Amino acid sequence: MGRSKGKLSKGQPRGSRSASGRKRDRTPTQLMPCEGVQRRRALYRLPANDVGDVDAKARQDRGRKAETDTCDAIGRAYCAGLLGTGRQAEDRLNAARRIAAAYWAAYGFGTPDSLARFQPQQGKLPSDPERDALREASLTRSLELINAQGRHIRLAFDQLVIDPNPDSGPAWLDAIVIAHREKAQAAASQYQQLERALDGLDLIA
């Protein structure tokens, strides 16, 4: 027995249709990020409970501008409001991304292996020895500035900026974010690691 005229199949979306049965309005539906991105955004972006609160509005703006920033540690710190506010936070995020990209371009694995998939990836530019030499020299100067502050600064900086942490980590950053979500304070040593990392980052921001 045929289907009644105008009757929709199971699961077929409602809406005005042409004679052939196709929907007239074909405006693309908005797609949500994958489950992993949604989970990280929910964890690392602090909720805005009071729309009149300036800090809450800043967190909302960061969330809108940084849809995929939870895919590395510096991005998660940015989304959670741990890099400061306004221009300072933007400058720190951009400086960290620049030096991380330069680091992995200079010192990344030459051939694929079990860890290659965890490296930051970007499109390959045509080889330019002069450009590469300048970039590596700039990277070396930046790292020397940080190294001069002591090994504890460099270690915290690497954990926040350089080390691949695609889903979580470093542990002190996760602990701070979770504590703040529960309106509590993390351990003093964990804030100390954050301050050390930011001290190193401010030398190149």
PDB file of N, CA and C in Angstrom, residues 15 90 197:
ATOM      1  N   GLY A  15       8.565  20.575   7.212  1.00  0.00           N
ATOM      2  CA  GLY A  15       8.852  21.831   6.540  1.00  0.00           C
ATOM      3  C   GLY A  15       8.172  21.897   5.191  1.00  0.00           C
ATOM      4  N   GLU A  90      45.331  37.681  25.218  1.00  0.00           N
ATOM      5  CA  GLU A  90      45.511  37.450  23.783  1.00  0.00           C
ATOM      6  C   GLU A  90      46.990  37.401  23.427  1.00  0.00           C
ATOM      7  N   ALA A 197      55.258  29.410  34.748  1.00  0.00           N
ATOM      8  CA  ALA A 197      55.037  29.294  33.302  1.00  0.00           C
ATOM      9  C   ALA A 197      54.727  30.660  32.685  1.00  0.00           C
TER      10      ALA A 197
END
